[in-house]
């Protein structure tokens, strides 16, 4: 596995999904599947990354991504260290570059960053010698979320992505999850439909390799999966939506609407969910829901990412 890792994983950083070839993607997903098996054992710890250090630098809030990277690192026996914006010298005005150079001087193997600025992860990757993982940058990209979503769908669909239909529903305009998922899943042959009110569709969406809908019933019809996105209420001051009740009436995934999809259709949500706004509570908790499978997949996928990045240069010694 060690020599294989060196040849199949050439990347110092993981910044977005479009840097991965199909072989690299499959290698990452297969590696995640091996780690998923470890997560089901009574003793969920292996010495694979003993002696490696991972810094989690989250300048925006996170529950799933931060915790799952922390759990992932610890289950591989890496030492993980967390820094949040609150309580750090970012609050005293230290720049992102100086913060990152300071962290790098502590000689981590991987730095995981979440930041509100699109491009923040690339900015650091270009300046730091350690591996950099983009854990979400502005509206730009959330590659580890797309990879865990792909992993979750693979558990249901196997390797038959070609010709499947996925409806992504909700606040597309502000969604880095949508952007990374569109890139990744269309590259595997999935037909992606985006559904949102016009004010929550991104500028230039006509150039994306997707079908665009404003009518949810039409968008969901015969879909193999529906991914609901969080309405980013903190970004709604701009008056993009006149009324949340109206939004919920038109864009909430309800049992009646899910019946329009294929009978075996699955539902995804990256979280955190606004129950009753973009997803009915009964759907979030239904057998068709993959929401908690996504969380479990997140640990396995992030274990794979940390492993591939941290062992890239030394072949896993
Ligand atoms: N999906 C996701 O990124 O969730 P968190 O913001 O909780 O990390």
PDB file of C-alpha atoms and ligand atoms in Angstrom:
ATOM      1  CA  UNK A   1       0.000   0.000   0.000  1.00  0.00           C
ATOM      2  CA  UNK A   2       2.858   2.392   0.731  1.00  0.00           C
ATOM      3  CA  UNK A   3       4.442   2.465  -2.733  1.00  0.00           C
ATOM      4  CA  UNK A   4       0.969   2.400  -4.250  1.00  0.00           C
ATOM      5  CA  UNK A   5       0.074   5.494  -2.214  1.00  0.00           C
ATOM      6  CA  UNK A   6       3.104   7.364  -3.484  1.00  0.00           C
ATOM      7  CA  UNK A   7       2.248   6.678  -7.123  1.00  0.00           C
ATOM      8  CA  UNK A   8      -1.536   7.103  -6.880  1.00  0.00           C
ATOM      9  CA  UNK A   9      -1.518  10.237  -4.750  1.00  0.00           C
ATOM     10  CA  UNK A  10       0.728  12.986  -6.112  1.00  0.00           C
ATOM     11  CA  UNK A  11      -0.937  15.935  -4.369  1.00  0.00           C
ATOM     12  CA  UNK A  12       0.570  18.006  -1.552  1.00  0.00           C
ATOM     13  CA  UNK A  13      -2.787  19.717  -0.965  1.00  0.00           C
ATOM     14  CA  UNK A  14      -6.503  19.096  -1.408  1.00  0.00           C
ATOM     15  CA  UNK A  15      -8.043  22.361  -2.557  1.00  0.00           C
ATOM     16  CA  UNK A  16     -10.965  21.246  -4.715  1.00  0.00           C
ATOM     17  CA  UNK A  17     -12.249  18.111  -6.374  1.00  0.00           C
ATOM     18  CA  UNK A  18     -11.319  19.080  -9.933  1.00  0.00           C
ATOM     19  CA  UNK A  19      -7.623  18.525  -9.141  1.00  0.00           C
ATOM     20  CA  UNK A  20      -8.319  14.765  -8.870  1.00  0.00           C
ATOM     21  CA  UNK A  21      -8.161  12.325 -11.753  1.00  0.00           C
ATOM     22  CA  UNK A  22     -10.762   9.580 -11.789  1.00  0.00           C
ATOM     23  CA  UNK A  23      -8.125   7.043 -10.656  1.00  0.00           C
ATOM     24  CA  UNK A  24      -7.125   9.296  -7.752  1.00  0.00           C
ATOM     25  CA  UNK A  25     -10.771   9.748  -6.760  1.00  0.00           C
ATOM     26  CA  UNK A  26     -11.394   6.000  -6.775  1.00  0.00           C
ATOM     27  CA  UNK A  27      -8.186   5.413  -4.819  1.00  0.00           C
ATOM     28  CA  UNK A  28      -9.327   7.934  -2.207  1.00  0.00           C
ATOM     29  CA  UNK A  29     -12.803   6.358  -1.964  1.00  0.00           C
ATOM     30  CA  UNK A  30     -11.337   2.844  -1.718  1.00  0.00           C
ATOM     31  CA  UNK A  31      -8.949   4.027   1.008  1.00  0.00           C
ATOM     32  CA  UNK A  32     -11.894   5.599   2.849  1.00  0.00           C
ATOM     33  CA  UNK A  33     -13.761   2.286   2.653  1.00  0.00           C
ATOM     34  CA  UNK A  34     -10.829   0.559   4.387  1.00  0.00           C
ATOM     35  CA  UNK A  35     -10.885   3.180   7.133  1.00  0.00           C
ATOM     36  CA  UNK A  36     -14.675   2.958   7.428  1.00  0.00           C
ATOM     37  CA  UNK A  37     -14.210  -0.650   8.464  1.00  0.00           C
ATOM     38  CA  UNK A  38     -11.890   0.480  11.290  1.00  0.00           C
ATOM     39  CA  UNK A  39     -14.568   2.897  12.491  1.00  0.00           C
ATOM     40  CA  UNK A  40     -16.960  -0.016  13.038  1.00  0.00           C
ATOM     41  CA  UNK A  41     -14.552  -1.940  15.287  1.00  0.00           C
ATOM     42  CA  UNK A  42     -14.801  -1.914  19.077  1.00  0.00           C
ATOM     43  CA  UNK A  43     -11.281  -0.428  19.175  1.00  0.00           C
ATOM     44  CA  UNK A  44     -11.226   2.303  16.541  1.00  0.00           C
ATOM     45  CA  UNK A  45      -7.576   3.286  16.561  1.00  0.00           C
ATOM     46  CA  UNK A  46      -4.644   2.293  14.357  1.00  0.00           C
ATOM     47  CA  UNK A  47      -1.034   3.517  14.514  1.00  0.00           C
ATOM     48  CA  UNK A  48      -0.925   4.561  10.836  1.00  0.00           C
ATOM     49  CA  UNK A  49      -0.115   8.255  11.415  1.00  0.00           C
ATOM     50  CA  UNK A  50       1.717   7.966  14.728  1.00  0.00           C
ATOM     51  CA  UNK A  51       4.166  10.852  14.997  1.00  0.00           C
ATOM     52  CA  UNK A  52       2.303  13.012  12.451  1.00  0.00           C
ATOM     53  CA  UNK A  53       0.752  16.355  13.400  1.00  0.00           C
ATOM     54  CA  UNK A  54      -2.442  17.873  12.036  1.00  0.00           C
ATOM     55  CA  UNK A  55      -3.535  21.444  12.777  1.00  0.00           C
ATOM     56  CA  UNK A  56      -7.234  22.262  12.433  1.00  0.00           C
ATOM     57  CA  UNK A  57      -7.515  25.981  11.736  1.00  0.00           C
ATOM     58  CA  UNK A  58     -11.206  26.884  11.625  1.00  0.00           C
ATOM     59  CA  UNK A  59     -11.828  30.593  11.176  1.00  0.00           C
ATOM     60  CA  UNK A  60     -15.561  29.896  10.629  1.00  0.00           C
ATOM     61  CA  UNK A  61     -17.957  27.802  12.738  1.00  0.00           C
ATOM     62  CA  UNK A  62     -18.172  24.063  12.127  1.00  0.00           C
ATOM     63  CA  UNK A  63     -19.505  20.997  13.889  1.00  0.00           C
ATOM     64  CA  UNK A  64     -19.241  18.150  11.377  1.00  0.00           C
ATOM     65  CA  UNK A  65     -16.119  19.036   9.422  1.00  0.00           C
ATOM     66  CA  UNK A  66     -13.976  20.072  12.369  1.00  0.00           C
ATOM     67  CA  UNK A  67     -14.999  17.220  14.649  1.00  0.00           C
ATOM     68  CA  UNK A  68     -14.689  14.584  11.946  1.00  0.00           C
ATOM     69  CA  UNK A  69     -11.177  15.757  10.998  1.00  0.00           C
ATOM     70  CA  UNK A  70     -10.267  15.666  14.686  1.00  0.00           C
ATOM     71  CA  UNK A  71     -11.736  12.175  15.123  1.00  0.00           C
ATOM     72  CA  UNK A  72     -10.129  11.056  11.855  1.00  0.00           C
ATOM     73  CA  UNK A  73      -6.677  12.229  12.912  1.00  0.00           C
ATOM     74  CA  UNK A  74      -6.944  10.693  16.367  1.00  0.00           C
ATOM     75  CA  UNK A  75      -8.174   7.345  15.043  1.00  0.00           C
ATOM     76  CA  UNK A  76      -5.051   7.246  12.869  1.00  0.00           C
ATOM     77  CA  UNK A  77      -2.919   8.150  15.940  1.00  0.00           C
ATOM     78  CA  UNK A  78      -1.914  11.565  14.580  1.00  0.00           C
ATOM     79  CA  UNK A  79      -1.663  14.433  17.064  1.00  0.00           C
ATOM     80  CA  UNK A  80      -4.365  16.984  16.286  1.00  0.00           C
ATOM     81  CA  UNK A  81      -4.377  20.607  17.427  1.00  0.00           C
ATOM     82  CA  UNK A  82      -7.274  23.037  17.001  1.00  0.00           C
ATOM     83  CA  UNK A  83      -7.269  26.785  16.475  1.00  0.00           C
ATOM     84  CA  UNK A  84     -10.460  28.825  16.122  1.00  0.00           C
ATOM     85  CA  UNK A  85     -10.766  32.459  15.134  1.00  0.00           C
ATOM     86  CA  UNK A  86     -12.229  33.223  18.513  1.00  0.00           C
ATOM     87  CA  UNK A  87      -9.420  33.142  21.048  1.00  0.00           C
ATOM     88  CA  UNK A  88      -6.670  33.368  18.414  1.00  0.00           C
ATOM     89  CA  UNK A  89      -4.532  36.372  17.479  1.00  0.00           C
ATOM     90  CA  UNK A  90      -6.620  36.770  14.315  1.00  0.00           C
ATOM     91  CA  UNK A  91      -8.886  38.706  16.643  1.00  0.00           C
ATOM     92  CA  UNK A  92      -5.992  41.051  17.411  1.00  0.00           C
ATOM     93  CA  UNK A  93      -5.570  41.736  13.719  1.00  0.00           C
ATOM     94  CA  UNK A  94      -2.877  39.181  12.810  1.00  0.00           C
ATOM     95  CA  UNK A  95      -3.068  38.429   9.097  1.00  0.00           C
ATOM     96  CA  UNK A  96      -4.007  35.052   7.642  1.00  0.00           C
ATOM     97  CA  UNK A  97      -0.504  34.749   6.185  1.00  0.00           C
ATOM     98  CA  UNK A  98       1.257  35.450   9.482  1.00  0.00           C
ATOM     99  CA  UNK A  99      -1.085  33.115  11.333  1.00  0.00           C
ATOM    100  CA  UNK A 100      -0.373  30.345   8.863  1.00  0.00           C
ATOM    101  CA  UNK A 101       3.405  30.916   8.876  1.00  0.00           C
ATOM    102  CA  UNK A 102       3.295  30.811  12.679  1.00  0.00           C
ATOM    103  CA  UNK A 103       1.425  27.498  12.615  1.00  0.00           C
ATOM    104  CA  UNK A 104       3.795  26.098  10.008  1.00  0.00           C
ATOM    105  CA  UNK A 105       6.802  26.967  12.168  1.00  0.00           C
ATOM    106  CA  UNK A 106       5.447  24.294  14.541  1.00  0.00           C
ATOM    107  CA  UNK A 107       6.119  21.805  11.719  1.00  0.00           C
ATOM    108  CA  UNK A 108       2.730  20.140  11.197  1.00  0.00           C
ATOM    109  CA  UNK A 109       2.325  17.580   8.437  1.00  0.00           C
ATOM    110  CA  UNK A 110      -1.131  18.808   7.426  1.00  0.00           C
ATOM    111  CA  UNK A 111      -3.016  22.051   7.984  1.00  0.00           C
ATOM    112  CA  UNK A 112      -6.815  21.881   7.593  1.00  0.00           C
ATOM    113  CA  UNK A 113      -8.361  25.305   7.040  1.00  0.00           C
ATOM    114  CA  UNK A 114     -11.871  26.693   6.929  1.00  0.00           C
ATOM    115  CA  UNK A 115     -12.144  30.383   6.105  1.00  0.00           C
ATOM    116  CA  UNK A 116     -14.791  32.827   4.954  1.00  0.00           C
ATOM    117  CA  UNK A 117     -12.648  34.060   2.036  1.00  0.00           C
ATOM    118  CA  UNK A 118     -12.784  32.187  -1.251  1.00  0.00           C
ATOM    119  CA  UNK A 119      -9.210  31.295  -2.173  1.00  0.00           C
ATOM    120  CA  UNK A 120      -7.887  31.247   1.420  1.00  0.00           C
ATOM    121  CA  UNK A 121      -6.833  27.592   1.201  1.00  0.00           C
ATOM    122  CA  UNK A 122      -4.966  28.101  -2.075  1.00  0.00           C
ATOM    123  CA  UNK A 123      -3.308  31.227  -0.672  1.00  0.00           C
ATOM    124  CA  UNK A 124      -1.863  29.110   2.156  1.00  0.00           C
ATOM    125  CA  UNK A 125      -1.064  26.095  -0.021  1.00  0.00           C
ATOM    126  CA  UNK A 126       1.086  28.327  -2.245  1.00  0.00           C
ATOM    127  CA  UNK A 127       3.052  29.554   0.763  1.00  0.00           C
ATOM    128  CA  UNK A 128       3.365  26.579   3.111  1.00  0.00           C
ATOM    129  CA  UNK A 129       5.440  23.428   2.772  1.00  0.00           C
ATOM    130  CA  UNK A 130       2.973  21.271   4.697  1.00  0.00           C
ATOM    131  CA  UNK A 131      -0.118  19.752   3.122  1.00  0.00           C
ATOM    132  CA  UNK A 132      -3.154  22.045   3.108  1.00  0.00           C
ATOM    133  CA  UNK A 133      -6.755  20.778   3.084  1.00  0.00           C
ATOM    134  CA  UNK A 134      -9.585  23.082   2.146  1.00  0.00           C
ATOM    135  CA  UNK A 135     -12.350  22.520   4.706  1.00  0.00           C
ATOM    136  CA  UNK A 136     -14.528  25.180   3.068  1.00  0.00           C
ATOM    137  CA  UNK A 137     -13.490  28.572   1.678  1.00  0.00           C
ATOM    138  CA  UNK A 138     -16.161  31.231   1.225  1.00  0.00           C
ATOM    139  CA  UNK A 139     -18.652  30.268  -1.456  1.00  0.00           C
ATOM    140  CA  UNK A 140     -15.891  28.660  -3.515  1.00  0.00           C
ATOM    141  CA  UNK A 141     -15.362  25.003  -2.589  1.00  0.00           C
ATOM    142  CA  UNK A 142     -15.894  22.314   0.035  1.00  0.00           C
ATOM    143  CA  UNK A 143     -14.081  19.350  -1.488  1.00  0.00           C
ATOM    144  CA  UNK A 144     -14.143  17.048   1.526  1.00  0.00           C
ATOM    145  CA  UNK A 145     -17.941  17.433   1.738  1.00  0.00           C
ATOM    146  CA  UNK A 146     -18.320  16.528  -1.949  1.00  0.00           C
ATOM    147  CA  UNK A 147     -16.022  13.534  -1.476  1.00  0.00           C
ATOM    148  CA  UNK A 148     -17.990  12.242   1.494  1.00  0.00           C
ATOM    149  CA  UNK A 149     -21.243  12.799  -0.421  1.00  0.00           C
ATOM    150  CA  UNK A 150     -19.806  10.806  -3.308  1.00  0.00           C
ATOM    151  CA  UNK A 151     -18.708   8.104  -0.855  1.00  0.00           C
ATOM    152  CA  UNK A 152     -22.242   7.989   0.638  1.00  0.00           C
ATOM    153  CA  UNK A 153     -23.846   7.684  -2.794  1.00  0.00           C
ATOM    154  CA  UNK A 154     -21.347   4.990  -3.760  1.00  0.00           C
ATOM    155  CA  UNK A 155     -22.483   2.949  -0.764  1.00  0.00           C
ATOM    156  CA  UNK A 156     -25.987   2.982  -2.277  1.00  0.00           C
ATOM    157  CA  UNK A 157     -25.294   3.041  -6.028  1.00  0.00           C
ATOM    158  CA  UNK A 158     -22.062   1.070  -6.191  1.00  0.00           C
ATOM    159  CA  UNK A 159     -19.972   2.313  -9.115  1.00  0.00           C
ATOM    160  CA  UNK A 160     -22.976   3.078 -11.356  1.00  0.00           C
ATOM    161  CA  UNK A 161     -23.002   6.874 -11.247  1.00  0.00           C
ATOM    162  CA  UNK A 162     -23.358   7.309 -15.010  1.00  0.00           C
ATOM    163  CA  UNK A 163     -26.923   8.280 -15.935  1.00  0.00           C
ATOM    164  CA  UNK A 164     -28.109   8.844 -12.361  1.00  0.00           C
ATOM    165  CA  UNK A 165     -30.058  12.006 -11.632  1.00  0.00           C
ATOM    166  CA  UNK A 166     -29.348  14.146  -8.577  1.00  0.00           C
ATOM    167  CA  UNK A 167     -31.461  17.157  -7.671  1.00  0.00           C
ATOM    168  CA  UNK A 168     -29.631  19.766  -5.567  1.00  0.00           C
ATOM    169  CA  UNK A 169     -32.187  21.954  -3.909  1.00  0.00           C
ATOM    170  CA  UNK A 170     -31.978  25.222  -2.023  1.00  0.00           C
ATOM    171  CA  UNK A 171     -29.550  28.069  -1.529  1.00  0.00           C
ATOM    172  CA  UNK A 172     -27.243  27.279  -4.446  1.00  0.00           C
ATOM    173  CA  UNK A 173     -25.933  30.835  -4.775  1.00  0.00           C
ATOM    174  CA  UNK A 174     -24.105  30.791  -1.450  1.00  0.00           C
ATOM    175  CA  UNK A 175     -23.182  27.114  -1.472  1.00  0.00           C
ATOM    176  CA  UNK A 176     -19.606  25.879  -1.726  1.00  0.00           C
ATOM    177  CA  UNK A 177     -21.080  22.381  -1.234  1.00  0.00           C
ATOM    178  CA  UNK A 178     -23.116  22.720  -4.431  1.00  0.00           C
ATOM    179  CA  UNK A 179     -20.133  23.981  -6.412  1.00  0.00           C
ATOM    180  CA  UNK A 180     -17.838  21.098  -5.407  1.00  0.00           C
ATOM    181  CA  UNK A 181     -20.591  18.499  -5.819  1.00  0.00           C
ATOM    182  CA  UNK A 182     -21.503  19.722  -9.304  1.00  0.00           C
ATOM    183  CA  UNK A 183     -17.863  19.386 -10.386  1.00  0.00           C
ATOM    184  CA  UNK A 184     -17.365  15.967  -8.834  1.00  0.00           C
ATOM    185  CA  UNK A 185     -20.644  14.246  -9.652  1.00  0.00           C
ATOM    186  CA  UNK A 186     -20.963  15.526 -13.229  1.00  0.00           C
ATOM    187  CA  UNK A 187     -17.408  14.255 -13.830  1.00  0.00           C
ATOM    188  CA  UNK A 188     -18.757  10.793 -12.944  1.00  0.00           C
ATOM    189  CA  UNK A 189     -21.651  11.098 -15.384  1.00  0.00           C
ATOM    190  CA  UNK A 190     -24.383  12.130 -12.914  1.00  0.00           C
ATOM    191  CA  UNK A 191     -27.059  14.413 -14.382  1.00  0.00           C
ATOM    192  CA  UNK A 192     -27.336  17.244 -11.887  1.00  0.00           C
ATOM    193  CA  UNK A 193     -30.438  19.395 -11.580  1.00  0.00           C
ATOM    194  CA  UNK A 194     -30.265  22.584  -9.533  1.00  0.00           C
ATOM    195  CA  UNK A 195     -33.485  23.953  -8.060  1.00  0.00           C
ATOM    196  CA  UNK A 196     -33.865  27.309  -6.301  1.00  0.00           C
ATOM    197  CA  UNK A 197     -35.703  30.593  -6.577  1.00  0.00           C
ATOM    198  CA  UNK A 198     -33.987  32.804  -9.148  1.00  0.00           C
ATOM    199  CA  UNK A 199     -32.495  34.995  -6.422  1.00  0.00           C
ATOM    200  CA  UNK A 200     -30.679  31.983  -4.936  1.00  0.00           C
ATOM    201  CA  UNK A 201     -29.181  30.768  -8.216  1.00  0.00           C
ATOM    202  CA  UNK A 202     -25.567  31.834  -8.821  1.00  0.00           C
ATOM    203  CA  UNK A 203     -24.616  34.284 -11.545  1.00  0.00           C
ATOM    204  CA  UNK A 204     -23.402  32.369 -14.575  1.00  0.00           C
ATOM    205  CA  UNK A 205     -25.248  29.157 -13.682  1.00  0.00           C
ATOM    206  CA  UNK A 206     -26.226  28.882 -17.354  1.00  0.00           C
ATOM    207  CA  UNK A 207     -22.596  27.934 -18.048  1.00  0.00           C
ATOM    208  CA  UNK A 208     -22.569  25.106 -15.486  1.00  0.00           C
ATOM    209  CA  UNK A 209     -23.058  21.508 -16.748  1.00  0.00           C
ATOM    210  CA  UNK A 210     -26.469  21.235 -15.055  1.00  0.00           C
ATOM    211  CA  UNK A 211     -30.190  21.649 -15.675  1.00  0.00           C
ATOM    212  CA  UNK A 212     -31.730  24.573 -13.802  1.00  0.00           C
ATOM    213  CA  UNK A 213     -35.230  24.522 -12.304  1.00  0.00           C
ATOM    214  CA  UNK A 214     -37.278  26.927 -10.253  1.00  0.00           C
ATOM    215  CA  UNK A 215     -40.140  24.443  -9.813  1.00  0.00           C
ATOM    216  CA  UNK A 216     -39.345  21.794  -7.210  1.00  0.00           C
ATOM    217  CA  UNK A 217     -41.913  19.224  -8.351  1.00  0.00           C
ATOM    218  CA  UNK A 218     -40.373  19.231 -11.833  1.00  0.00           C
ATOM    219  CA  UNK A 219     -36.824  19.098 -10.456  1.00  0.00           C
ATOM    220  CA  UNK A 220     -37.464  16.136  -8.168  1.00  0.00           C
ATOM    221  CA  UNK A 221     -39.443  14.039 -10.669  1.00  0.00           C
ATOM    222  CA  UNK A 222     -37.744  10.648 -11.235  1.00  0.00           C
ATOM    223  CA  UNK A 223     -34.567  11.716  -9.438  1.00  0.00           C
ATOM    224  CA  UNK A 224     -32.295   9.025  -7.940  1.00  0.00           C
ATOM    225  CA  UNK A 225     -31.284  11.330  -5.104  1.00  0.00           C
ATOM    226  CA  UNK A 226     -32.156  14.742  -3.714  1.00  0.00           C
ATOM    227  CA  UNK A 227     -29.633  16.879  -1.864  1.00  0.00           C
ATOM    228  CA  UNK A 228     -31.160  19.644   0.236  1.00  0.00           C
ATOM    229  CA  UNK A 229     -28.962  22.617   1.080  1.00  0.00           C
ATOM    230  CA  UNK A 230     -29.200  24.813   4.117  1.00  0.00           C
ATOM    231  CA  UNK A 231     -30.846  28.155   3.530  1.00  0.00           C
ATOM    232  CA  UNK A 232     -28.016  30.401   4.715  1.00  0.00           C
ATOM    233  CA  UNK A 233     -30.158  32.637   6.889  1.00  0.00           C
ATOM    234  CA  UNK A 234     -27.140  34.731   7.897  1.00  0.00           C
ATOM    235  CA  UNK A 235     -26.849  35.862   4.263  1.00  0.00           C
ATOM    236  CA  UNK A 236     -30.501  36.780   3.765  1.00  0.00           C
ATOM    237  CA  UNK A 237     -30.233  40.406   4.915  1.00  0.00           C
ATOM    238  CA  UNK A 238     -29.796  41.360   1.277  1.00  0.00           C
ATOM    239  CA  UNK A 239     -33.518  40.775   0.770  1.00  0.00           C
ATOM    240  CA  UNK A 240     -33.071  37.800  -1.543  1.00  0.00           C
ATOM    241  CA  UNK A 241     -36.219  36.198  -0.132  1.00  0.00           C
ATOM    242  CA  UNK A 242     -39.355  38.171   0.644  1.00  0.00           C
ATOM    243  CA  UNK A 243     -40.764  35.592   3.052  1.00  0.00           C
ATOM    244  CA  UNK A 244     -39.468  32.398   4.690  1.00  0.00           C
ATOM    245  CA  UNK A 245     -42.941  30.824   4.846  1.00  0.00           C
ATOM    246  CA  UNK A 246     -43.304  31.299   1.089  1.00  0.00           C
ATOM    247  CA  UNK A 247     -39.829  29.783   0.600  1.00  0.00           C
ATOM    248  CA  UNK A 248     -40.742  26.776   2.699  1.00  0.00           C
ATOM    249  CA  UNK A 249     -44.028  26.298   0.809  1.00  0.00           C
ATOM    250  CA  UNK A 250     -42.248  26.242  -2.527  1.00  0.00           C
ATOM    251  CA  UNK A 251     -38.849  24.702  -1.744  1.00  0.00           C
ATOM    252  CA  UNK A 252     -39.138  22.419   1.283  1.00  0.00           C
ATOM    253  CA  UNK A 253     -38.617  18.736   0.464  1.00  0.00           C
ATOM    254  CA  UNK A 254     -41.773  17.138   1.867  1.00  0.00           C
ATOM    255  CA  UNK A 255     -42.987  13.527   1.762  1.00  0.00           C
ATOM    256  CA  UNK A 256     -45.403  14.450  -1.039  1.00  0.00           C
ATOM    257  CA  UNK A 257     -42.600  15.895  -3.130  1.00  0.00           C
ATOM    258  CA  UNK A 258     -40.217  13.024  -2.451  1.00  0.00           C
ATOM    259  CA  UNK A 259     -42.890  10.672  -3.820  1.00  0.00           C
ATOM    260  CA  UNK A 260     -42.283  12.267  -7.229  1.00  0.00           C
ATOM    261  CA  UNK A 261     -38.700  10.941  -7.194  1.00  0.00           C
ATOM    262  CA  UNK A 262     -37.827   7.309  -7.873  1.00  0.00           C
ATOM    263  CA  UNK A 263     -39.198   4.958  -5.181  1.00  0.00           C
ATOM    264  CA  UNK A 264     -35.671   4.094  -4.045  1.00  0.00           C
ATOM    265  CA  UNK A 265     -34.492   7.729  -4.060  1.00  0.00           C
ATOM    266  CA  UNK A 266     -32.200   8.819  -1.228  1.00  0.00           C
ATOM    267  CA  UNK A 267     -32.008  12.197   0.472  1.00  0.00           C
ATOM    268  CA  UNK A 268     -28.812  13.975   1.430  1.00  0.00           C
ATOM    269  CA  UNK A 269     -28.139  17.117   3.427  1.00  0.00           C
ATOM    270  CA  UNK A 270     -24.631  18.341   4.312  1.00  0.00           C
ATOM    271  CA  UNK A 271     -25.924  19.890   7.535  1.00  0.00           C
ATOM    272  CA  UNK A 272     -26.613  21.829   9.550  1.00  0.00           C
ATOM    273  CA  UNK A 273     -30.308  21.436   8.662  1.00  0.00           C
ATOM    274  CA  UNK A 274     -33.103  23.962   8.992  1.00  0.00           C
ATOM    275  CA  UNK A 275     -35.847  21.415   9.662  1.00  0.00           C
ATOM    276  CA  UNK A 276     -39.148  22.552   8.178  1.00  0.00           C
ATOM    277  CA  UNK A 277     -37.477  25.131   5.925  1.00  0.00           C
ATOM    278  CA  UNK A 278     -35.545  23.239   3.227  1.00  0.00           C
ATOM    279  CA  UNK A 279     -36.263  19.695   4.491  1.00  0.00           C
ATOM    280  CA  UNK A 280     -39.302  18.331   6.331  1.00  0.00           C
ATOM    281  CA  UNK A 281     -38.361  16.852   9.671  1.00  0.00           C
ATOM    282  CA  UNK A 282     -40.048  13.554   8.745  1.00  0.00           C
ATOM    283  CA  UNK A 283     -37.841  13.315   5.643  1.00  0.00           C
ATOM    284  CA  UNK A 284     -34.664  14.098   7.581  1.00  0.00           C
ATOM    285  CA  UNK A 285     -35.419  11.146   9.861  1.00  0.00           C
ATOM    286  CA  UNK A 286     -36.867   8.787   7.226  1.00  0.00           C
ATOM    287  CA  UNK A 287     -35.164   5.571   6.077  1.00  0.00           C
ATOM    288  CA  UNK A 288     -34.449   7.311   2.743  1.00  0.00           C
ATOM    289  CA  UNK A 289     -32.290   9.873   4.543  1.00  0.00           C
ATOM    290  CA  UNK A 290     -28.504   9.503   4.277  1.00  0.00           C
ATOM    291  CA  UNK A 291     -27.832  12.437   6.618  1.00  0.00           C
ATOM    292  CA  UNK A 292     -26.188  10.436   9.401  1.00  0.00           C
ATOM    293  CA  UNK A 293     -24.518   8.070   6.922  1.00  0.00           C
ATOM    294  CA  UNK A 294     -22.906  11.218   5.481  1.00  0.00           C
ATOM    295  CA  UNK A 295     -21.523  12.083   8.906  1.00  0.00           C
ATOM    296  CA  UNK A 296     -20.040   8.591   9.315  1.00  0.00           C
ATOM    297  CA  UNK A 297     -18.688   8.766   5.772  1.00  0.00           C
ATOM    298  CA  UNK A 298     -17.103  12.090   6.686  1.00  0.00           C
ATOM    299  CA  UNK A 299     -14.861  10.473   9.282  1.00  0.00           C
ATOM    300  CA  UNK A 300     -13.750   7.692   6.927  1.00  0.00           C
ATOM    301  CA  UNK A 301     -13.221  10.059   3.989  1.00  0.00           C
ATOM    302  CA  UNK A 302     -11.220  12.502   6.100  1.00  0.00           C
ATOM    303  CA  UNK A 303      -9.121   9.658   7.489  1.00  0.00           C
ATOM    304  CA  UNK A 304      -8.286   8.791   3.874  1.00  0.00           C
ATOM    305  CA  UNK A 305      -7.438  12.401   3.041  1.00  0.00           C
ATOM    306  CA  UNK A 306      -5.173  12.837   6.071  1.00  0.00           C
ATOM    307  CA  UNK A 307      -3.506   9.508   5.350  1.00  0.00           C
ATOM    308  CA  UNK A 308      -2.880  10.274   1.681  1.00  0.00           C
ATOM    309  CA  UNK A 309      -1.518  13.755   2.348  1.00  0.00           C
ATOM    310  CA  UNK A 310       0.536  12.930   5.435  1.00  0.00           C
ATOM    311  CA  UNK A 311       2.205   9.879   3.893  1.00  0.00           C
ATOM    312  CA  UNK A 312       2.725  11.296   0.408  1.00  0.00           C
ATOM    313  CA  UNK A 313       6.338  12.321   0.806  1.00  0.00           C
ATOM    314  CA  UNK A 314       7.662   9.440   2.862  1.00  0.00           C
ATOM    315  CA  UNK A 315       5.667   6.546   1.456  1.00  0.00           C
ATOM    316  CA  UNK A 316       3.924   5.942   4.771  1.00  0.00           C
ATOM    317  CA  UNK A 317       6.992   5.254   6.917  1.00  0.00           C
TER     318      UNK A 317
HETATM  319  N1  LIG B   1     -21.394  20.271   6.208  1.00  0.00           N
HETATM  320  C1  LIG B   1     -20.575  21.029   6.969  1.00  0.00           C
HETATM  321  O1  LIG B   1     -19.591  21.576   6.490  1.00  0.00           O
HETATM  322  O2  LIG B   1     -20.972  21.144   8.267  1.00  0.00           O
HETATM  323  P1  LIG B   1     -20.201  21.981   9.375  1.00  0.00           P
HETATM  324  O3  LIG B   1     -20.328  23.432   9.001  1.00  0.00           O
HETATM  325  O4  LIG B   1     -20.885  21.645  10.669  1.00  0.00           O
HETATM  326  O5  LIG B   1     -18.749  21.562   9.355  1.00  0.00           O
END
